[in-house]
Short mmCIF file of C-alpha atoms in Angstrom, two decimals:
data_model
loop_
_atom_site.label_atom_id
_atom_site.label_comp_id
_atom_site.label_asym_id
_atom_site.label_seq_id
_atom_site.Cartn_x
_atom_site.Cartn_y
_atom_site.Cartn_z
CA UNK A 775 1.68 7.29 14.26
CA UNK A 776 -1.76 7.85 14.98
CA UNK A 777 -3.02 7.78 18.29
CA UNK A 778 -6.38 5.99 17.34
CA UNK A 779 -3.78 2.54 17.42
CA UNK A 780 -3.96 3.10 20.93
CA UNK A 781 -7.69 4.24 21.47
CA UNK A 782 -8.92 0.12 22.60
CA UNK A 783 -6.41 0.46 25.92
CA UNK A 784 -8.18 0.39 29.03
CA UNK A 785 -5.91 2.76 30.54
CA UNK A 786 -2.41 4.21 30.16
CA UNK A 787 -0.17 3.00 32.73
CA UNK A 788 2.06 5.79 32.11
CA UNK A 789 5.31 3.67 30.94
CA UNK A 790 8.74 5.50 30.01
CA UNK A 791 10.96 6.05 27.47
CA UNK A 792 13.45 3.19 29.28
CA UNK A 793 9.73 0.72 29.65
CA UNK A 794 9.54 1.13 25.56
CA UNK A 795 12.86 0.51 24.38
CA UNK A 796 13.02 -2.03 26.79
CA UNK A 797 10.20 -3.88 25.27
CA UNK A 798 11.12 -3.37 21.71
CA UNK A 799 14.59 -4.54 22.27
CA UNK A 800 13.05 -7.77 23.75
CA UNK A 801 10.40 -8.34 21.08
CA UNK A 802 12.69 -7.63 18.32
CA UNK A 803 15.12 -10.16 19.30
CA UNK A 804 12.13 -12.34 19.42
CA UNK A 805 11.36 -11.63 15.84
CA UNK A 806 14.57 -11.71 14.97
CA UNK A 807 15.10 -15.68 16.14
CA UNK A 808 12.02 -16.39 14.51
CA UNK A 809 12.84 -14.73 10.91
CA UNK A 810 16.10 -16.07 10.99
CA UNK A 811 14.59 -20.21 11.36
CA UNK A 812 12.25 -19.69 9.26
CA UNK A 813 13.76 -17.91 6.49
CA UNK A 814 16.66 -21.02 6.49
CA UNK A 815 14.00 -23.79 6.67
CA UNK A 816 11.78 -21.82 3.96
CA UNK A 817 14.80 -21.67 1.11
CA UNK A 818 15.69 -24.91 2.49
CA UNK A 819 11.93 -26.40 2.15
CA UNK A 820 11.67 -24.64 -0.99
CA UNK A 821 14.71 -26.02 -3.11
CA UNK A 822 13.98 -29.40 -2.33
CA UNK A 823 10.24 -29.23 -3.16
CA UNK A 824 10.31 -27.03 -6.11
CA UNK A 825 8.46 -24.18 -5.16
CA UNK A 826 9.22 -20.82 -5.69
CA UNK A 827 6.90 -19.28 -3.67
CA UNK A 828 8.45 -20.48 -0.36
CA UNK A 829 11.52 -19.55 -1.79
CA UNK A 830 10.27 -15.90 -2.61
CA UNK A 831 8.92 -16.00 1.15
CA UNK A 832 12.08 -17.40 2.84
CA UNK A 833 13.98 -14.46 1.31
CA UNK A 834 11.36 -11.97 2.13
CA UNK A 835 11.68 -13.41 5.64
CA UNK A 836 15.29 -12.33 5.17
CA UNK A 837 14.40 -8.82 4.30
CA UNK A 838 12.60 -8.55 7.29
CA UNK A 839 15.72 -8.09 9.47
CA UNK A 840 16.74 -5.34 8.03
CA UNK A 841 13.52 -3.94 9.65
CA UNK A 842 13.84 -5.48 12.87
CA UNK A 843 17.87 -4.16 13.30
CA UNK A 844 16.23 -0.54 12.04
CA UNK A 845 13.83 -1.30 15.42
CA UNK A 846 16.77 -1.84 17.56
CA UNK A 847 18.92 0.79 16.41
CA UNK A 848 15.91 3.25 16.44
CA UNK A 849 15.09 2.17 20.19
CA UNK A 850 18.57 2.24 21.22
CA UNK A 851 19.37 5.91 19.34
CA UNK A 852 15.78 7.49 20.99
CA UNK A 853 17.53 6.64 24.80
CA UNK A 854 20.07 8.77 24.05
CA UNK A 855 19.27 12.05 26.36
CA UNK A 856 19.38 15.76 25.15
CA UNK A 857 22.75 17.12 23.83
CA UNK A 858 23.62 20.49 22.20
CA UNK A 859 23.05 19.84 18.57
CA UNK A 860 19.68 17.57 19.41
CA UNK A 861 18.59 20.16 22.78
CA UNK A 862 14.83 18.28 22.41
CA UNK A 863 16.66 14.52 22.76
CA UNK A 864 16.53 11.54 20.21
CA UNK A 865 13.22 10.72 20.30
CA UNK A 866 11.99 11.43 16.92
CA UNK A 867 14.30 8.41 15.74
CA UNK A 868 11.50 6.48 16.40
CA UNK A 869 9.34 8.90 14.20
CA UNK A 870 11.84 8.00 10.95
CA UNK A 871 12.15 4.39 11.85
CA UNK A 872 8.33 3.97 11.53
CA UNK A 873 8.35 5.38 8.19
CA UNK A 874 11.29 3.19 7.08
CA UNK A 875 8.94 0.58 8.03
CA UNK A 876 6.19 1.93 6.58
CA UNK A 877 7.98 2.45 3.00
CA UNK A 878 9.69 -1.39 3.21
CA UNK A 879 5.80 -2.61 3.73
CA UNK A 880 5.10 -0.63 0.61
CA UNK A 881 7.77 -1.95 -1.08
CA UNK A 882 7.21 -5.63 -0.72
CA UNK A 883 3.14 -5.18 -1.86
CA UNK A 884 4.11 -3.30 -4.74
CA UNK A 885 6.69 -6.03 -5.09
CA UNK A 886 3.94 -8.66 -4.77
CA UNK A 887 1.66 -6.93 -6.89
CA UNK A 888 4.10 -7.08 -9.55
CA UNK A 889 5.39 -10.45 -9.00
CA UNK A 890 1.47 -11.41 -9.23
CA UNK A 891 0.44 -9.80 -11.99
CA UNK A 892 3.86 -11.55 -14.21
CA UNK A 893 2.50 -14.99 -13.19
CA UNK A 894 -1.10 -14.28 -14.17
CA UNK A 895 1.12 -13.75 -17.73
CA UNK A 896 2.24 -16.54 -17.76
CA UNK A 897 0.56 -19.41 -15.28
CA UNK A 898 2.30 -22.35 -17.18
CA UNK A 899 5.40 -21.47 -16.36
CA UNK A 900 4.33 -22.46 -12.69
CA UNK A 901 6.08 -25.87 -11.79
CA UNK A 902 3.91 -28.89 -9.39
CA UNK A 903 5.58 -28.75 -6.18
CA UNK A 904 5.76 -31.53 -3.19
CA UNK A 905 3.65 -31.59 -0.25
CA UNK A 906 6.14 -30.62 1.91
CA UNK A 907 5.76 -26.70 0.74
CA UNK A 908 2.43 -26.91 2.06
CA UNK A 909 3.53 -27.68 5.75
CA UNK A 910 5.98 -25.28 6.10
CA UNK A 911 3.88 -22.67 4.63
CA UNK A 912 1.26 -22.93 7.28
CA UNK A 913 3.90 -23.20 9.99
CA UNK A 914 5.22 -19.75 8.73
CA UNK A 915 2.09 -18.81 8.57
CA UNK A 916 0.97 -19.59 12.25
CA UNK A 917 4.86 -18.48 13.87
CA UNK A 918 4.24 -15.38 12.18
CA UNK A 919 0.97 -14.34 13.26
CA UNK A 920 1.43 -15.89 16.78
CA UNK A 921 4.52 -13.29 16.71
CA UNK A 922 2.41 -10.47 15.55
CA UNK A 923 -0.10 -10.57 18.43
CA UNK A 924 2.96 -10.85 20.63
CA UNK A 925 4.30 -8.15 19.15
CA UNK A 926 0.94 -5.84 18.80
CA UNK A 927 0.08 -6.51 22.35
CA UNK A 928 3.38 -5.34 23.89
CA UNK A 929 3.08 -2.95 21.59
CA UNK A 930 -0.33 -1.21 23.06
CA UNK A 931 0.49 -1.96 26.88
CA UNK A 932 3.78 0.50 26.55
CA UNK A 933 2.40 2.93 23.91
CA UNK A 934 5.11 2.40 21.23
CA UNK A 935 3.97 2.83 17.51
CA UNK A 936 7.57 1.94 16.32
CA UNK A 937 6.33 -1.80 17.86
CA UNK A 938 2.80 -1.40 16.38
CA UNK A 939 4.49 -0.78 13.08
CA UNK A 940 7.17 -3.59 13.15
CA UNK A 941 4.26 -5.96 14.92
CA UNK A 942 2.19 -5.29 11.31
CA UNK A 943 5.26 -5.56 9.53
CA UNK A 944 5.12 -9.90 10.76
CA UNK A 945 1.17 -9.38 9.57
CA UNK A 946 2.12 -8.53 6.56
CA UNK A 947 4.71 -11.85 6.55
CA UNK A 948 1.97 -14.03 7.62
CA UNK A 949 0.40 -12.78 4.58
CA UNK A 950 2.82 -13.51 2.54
CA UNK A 951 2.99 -16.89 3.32
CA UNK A 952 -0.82 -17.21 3.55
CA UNK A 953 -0.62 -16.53 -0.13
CA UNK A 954 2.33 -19.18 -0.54
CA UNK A 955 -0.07 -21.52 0.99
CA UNK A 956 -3.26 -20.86 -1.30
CA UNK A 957 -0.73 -21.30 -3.88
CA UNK A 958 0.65 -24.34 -3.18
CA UNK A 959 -2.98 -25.51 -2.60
CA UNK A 960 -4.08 -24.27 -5.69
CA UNK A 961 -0.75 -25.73 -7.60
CA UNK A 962 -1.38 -29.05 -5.80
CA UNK A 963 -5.21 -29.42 -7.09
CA UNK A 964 -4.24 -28.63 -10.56
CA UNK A 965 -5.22 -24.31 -10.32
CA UNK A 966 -1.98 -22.33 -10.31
CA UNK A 967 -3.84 -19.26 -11.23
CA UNK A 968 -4.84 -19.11 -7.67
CA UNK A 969 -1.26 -18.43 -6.36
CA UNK A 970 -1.23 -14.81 -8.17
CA UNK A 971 -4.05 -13.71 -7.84
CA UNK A 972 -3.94 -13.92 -3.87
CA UNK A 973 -0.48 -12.54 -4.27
CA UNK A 974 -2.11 -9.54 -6.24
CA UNK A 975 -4.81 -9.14 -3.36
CA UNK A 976 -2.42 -9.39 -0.39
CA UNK A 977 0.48 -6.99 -1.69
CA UNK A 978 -2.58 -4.27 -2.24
CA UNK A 979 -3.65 -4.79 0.85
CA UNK A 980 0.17 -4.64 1.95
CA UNK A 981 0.94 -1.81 -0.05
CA UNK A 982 -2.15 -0.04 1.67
CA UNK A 983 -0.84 -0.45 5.24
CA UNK A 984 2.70 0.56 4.32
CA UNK A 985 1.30 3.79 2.97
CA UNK A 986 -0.66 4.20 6.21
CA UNK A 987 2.38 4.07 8.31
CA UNK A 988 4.63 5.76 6.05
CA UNK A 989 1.98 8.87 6.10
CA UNK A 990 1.31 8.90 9.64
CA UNK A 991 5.11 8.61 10.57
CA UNK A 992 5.77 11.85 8.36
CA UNK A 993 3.15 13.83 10.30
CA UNK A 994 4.32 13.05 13.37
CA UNK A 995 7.47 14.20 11.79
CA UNK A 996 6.11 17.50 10.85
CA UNK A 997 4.69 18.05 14.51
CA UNK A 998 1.62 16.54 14.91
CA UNK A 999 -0.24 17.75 17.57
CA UNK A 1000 -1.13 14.80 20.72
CA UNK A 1001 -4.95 13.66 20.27
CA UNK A 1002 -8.01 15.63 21.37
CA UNK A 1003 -8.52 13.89 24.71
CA UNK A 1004 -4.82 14.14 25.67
CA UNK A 1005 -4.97 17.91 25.08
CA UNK A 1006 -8.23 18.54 26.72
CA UNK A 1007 -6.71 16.53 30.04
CA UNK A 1008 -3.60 18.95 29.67
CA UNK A 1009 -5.65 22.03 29.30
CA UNK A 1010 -8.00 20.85 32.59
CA UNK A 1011 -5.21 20.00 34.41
CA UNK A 1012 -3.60 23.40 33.97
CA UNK A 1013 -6.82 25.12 34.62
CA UNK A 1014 -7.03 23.23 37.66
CA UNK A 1015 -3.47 24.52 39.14
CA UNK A 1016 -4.00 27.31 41.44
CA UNK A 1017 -3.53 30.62 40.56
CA UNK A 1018 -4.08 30.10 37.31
CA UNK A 1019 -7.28 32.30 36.05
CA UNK A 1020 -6.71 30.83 32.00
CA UNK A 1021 -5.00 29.18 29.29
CA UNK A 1022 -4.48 29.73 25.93
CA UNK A 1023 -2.23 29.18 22.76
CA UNK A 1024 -1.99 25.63 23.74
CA UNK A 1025 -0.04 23.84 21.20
CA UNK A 1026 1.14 20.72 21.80
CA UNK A 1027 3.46 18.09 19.09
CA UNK A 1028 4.88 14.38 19.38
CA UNK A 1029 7.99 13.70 20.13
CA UNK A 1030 8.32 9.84 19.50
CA UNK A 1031 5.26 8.69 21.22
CA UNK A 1032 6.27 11.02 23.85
CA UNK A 1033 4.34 15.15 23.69
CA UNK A 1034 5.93 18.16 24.16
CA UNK A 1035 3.86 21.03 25.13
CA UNK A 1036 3.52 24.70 24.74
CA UNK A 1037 0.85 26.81 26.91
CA UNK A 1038 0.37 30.54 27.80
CA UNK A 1039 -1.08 30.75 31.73
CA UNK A 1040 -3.22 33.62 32.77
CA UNK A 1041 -2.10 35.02 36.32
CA UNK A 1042 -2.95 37.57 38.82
CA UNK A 1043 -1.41 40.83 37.12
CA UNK A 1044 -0.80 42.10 41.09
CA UNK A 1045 1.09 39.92 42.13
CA UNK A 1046 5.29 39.27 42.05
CA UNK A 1047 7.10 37.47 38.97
CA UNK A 1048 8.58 35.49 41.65
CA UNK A 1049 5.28 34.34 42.27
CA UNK A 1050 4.01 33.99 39.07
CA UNK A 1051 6.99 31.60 38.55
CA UNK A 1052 6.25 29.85 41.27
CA UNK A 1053 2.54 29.04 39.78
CA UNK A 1054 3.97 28.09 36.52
CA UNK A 1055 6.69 25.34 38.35
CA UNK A 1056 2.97 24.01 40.01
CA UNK A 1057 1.86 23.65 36.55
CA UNK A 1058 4.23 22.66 35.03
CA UNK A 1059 4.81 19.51 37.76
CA UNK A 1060 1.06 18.64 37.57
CA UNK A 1061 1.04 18.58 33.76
CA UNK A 1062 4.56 16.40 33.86
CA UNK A 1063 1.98 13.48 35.70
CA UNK A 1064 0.29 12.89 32.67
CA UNK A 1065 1.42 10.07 30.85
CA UNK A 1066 3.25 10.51 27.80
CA UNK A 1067 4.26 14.45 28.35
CA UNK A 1068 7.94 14.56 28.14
CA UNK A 1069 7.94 18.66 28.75
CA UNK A 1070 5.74 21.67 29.43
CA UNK A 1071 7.39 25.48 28.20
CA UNK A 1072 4.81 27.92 29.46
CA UNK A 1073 5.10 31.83 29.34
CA UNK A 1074 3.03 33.75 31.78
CA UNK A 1075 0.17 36.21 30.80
CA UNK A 1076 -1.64 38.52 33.07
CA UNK A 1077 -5.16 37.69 33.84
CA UNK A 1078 -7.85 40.14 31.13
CA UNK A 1079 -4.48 42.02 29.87
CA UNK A 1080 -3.94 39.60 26.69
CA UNK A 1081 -0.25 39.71 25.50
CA UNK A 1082 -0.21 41.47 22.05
CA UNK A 1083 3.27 39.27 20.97
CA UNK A 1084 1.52 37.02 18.31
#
């Protein structure tokens, strides 16, 4: 996931592993609740008054935990510590579960998109539908996007992008039944061409976000190196250890929204590999402060005698 998500935070209070799927557990079982009322009134609402689109919605709600269960098994998997066949731990589940995410937002705007463009076919085929539709759309509407800032704000405090993802994942449900509602609308004042065509804008603008995430999620799979501020703050930090005279071959790659971090250190060439160890323990316990860096591996280098290994 991108670490721009998290650029607007005042500051990183440094939460752990535990913190995040802590808070993902809790706001999932949120969303969960809320998916689960809504979907029944939705297909409820929506037989009785005729409309299809609430229907469609009401189900989509239903689709939607699938994705939150993906959440919790994703949080509970990434807790699991360091064993011989994973030796780096479980973190990267929540790596995949983003991009599960990410491809079910892409499916349900290309869904939409399709879906839209059939009606604009055939707009006749649309039938009036009661009043009713119309309040339980916008109540959909508002419980979803009250449950995405909930989401999206827990989300940023603890630094999780598998929350950011699932938090846009209820965005993209209040879309859906924002378009449900301009339907209904339109259906109600005699325009049913309204109700596809802001299906057909939504699910692009759907489609677009699950394609973000899905993207993102796969480079953080393929070792994505941490942003350019968190690496500088490494790099000063370990230039800042003494005994250190420089640093290079820094490499650093996310681990979940955790880093993992590779550096060569530049030492005295005089003095003892006992204490040239001891240097690299210093740095390595100064760098482990900084929030988000799950491990530092760092081989030792003698100061203006550059190791000719790479």
């Amino acid at each position: 996931m991108n670490h721009e998500q998290f650029s607007d935070d005042p500051e990183d209070e440094g939460y752990s592993q535990i913190d995040r799927a802590a808070a993902a557990s809790r706001c999932t079982w949120v969303s969960v609740i809320v998916n689960i009322v809504l979907s029944l009134t939705q297909i409820a609402v929506g037989v009785l008054s005729k409309s299809q689109g609430l229907i469609a919605d009401g189900i989509h709600s239903l689709s939607d935990l699938i994705a939150d269960f993906v959440v919790l098994f994703a949080s509970h998997k990434s807790k699991d510590d360091a064993d011989e066949g994973h030796p780096y731990g479980h973190l990267r589940f929540e790596n995949a579960a983003s991009m599960v995410l990410g491809l079910l937002l892409l499916i349900v705007g290309i869904g939409m998109i399709v879906s839209a463009v059939l009606k604009l076919q055939t707009p006749e085929s649309i039938p009036t539908v009661h009043i009713a539709a119309l309040w339980v759309a916008i109540a959909a509407l508002m419980a979803k996007e009250l449950l995405f800032r909930f989401m999206l704000r827990v989300a940023k405090k603890v630094k999780s992008s598998l929350l950011v993802a699932n938090a846009w994942h209820a965005r993209s449900d209040a879309a859906s039944s924002l378009v449900v509602g301009v339907g209904i609308v339109g259906n109600l004042a005699g325009y049913p061409i309204l109700d596809p065509i802001a299906a057909l804008v939504v699910g692009g603008m759907i489609a677009k976000m699950g394609g973000h995430f899905t993207w993102d999620s796969l480079h953080d799979l393929m070792d994505r190196s941490a942003d350019e501020q968190e690496v500088a703050t490494i790099r000063e930090t370990l230039h800042n250890t003494p005994g250190i005279k420089g640093v290079h071959d820094l490499r650093t790659r996310k681990m979940g929204d955790m880093i993992i971090v590779d550096a060569h250190i530049e030492v005295d060439a005089s003095i003892s590999v006992e204490e040239g160890h001891a240097i690299a323990v210093r740095a390595r316990e100064n760098v482990m402060r900084i929030p988000r860096v799950l491990n530092l591996m760092t081989h030792v280098d003698p100061w203006h005698r550059p190791d000719l290994d790479h």
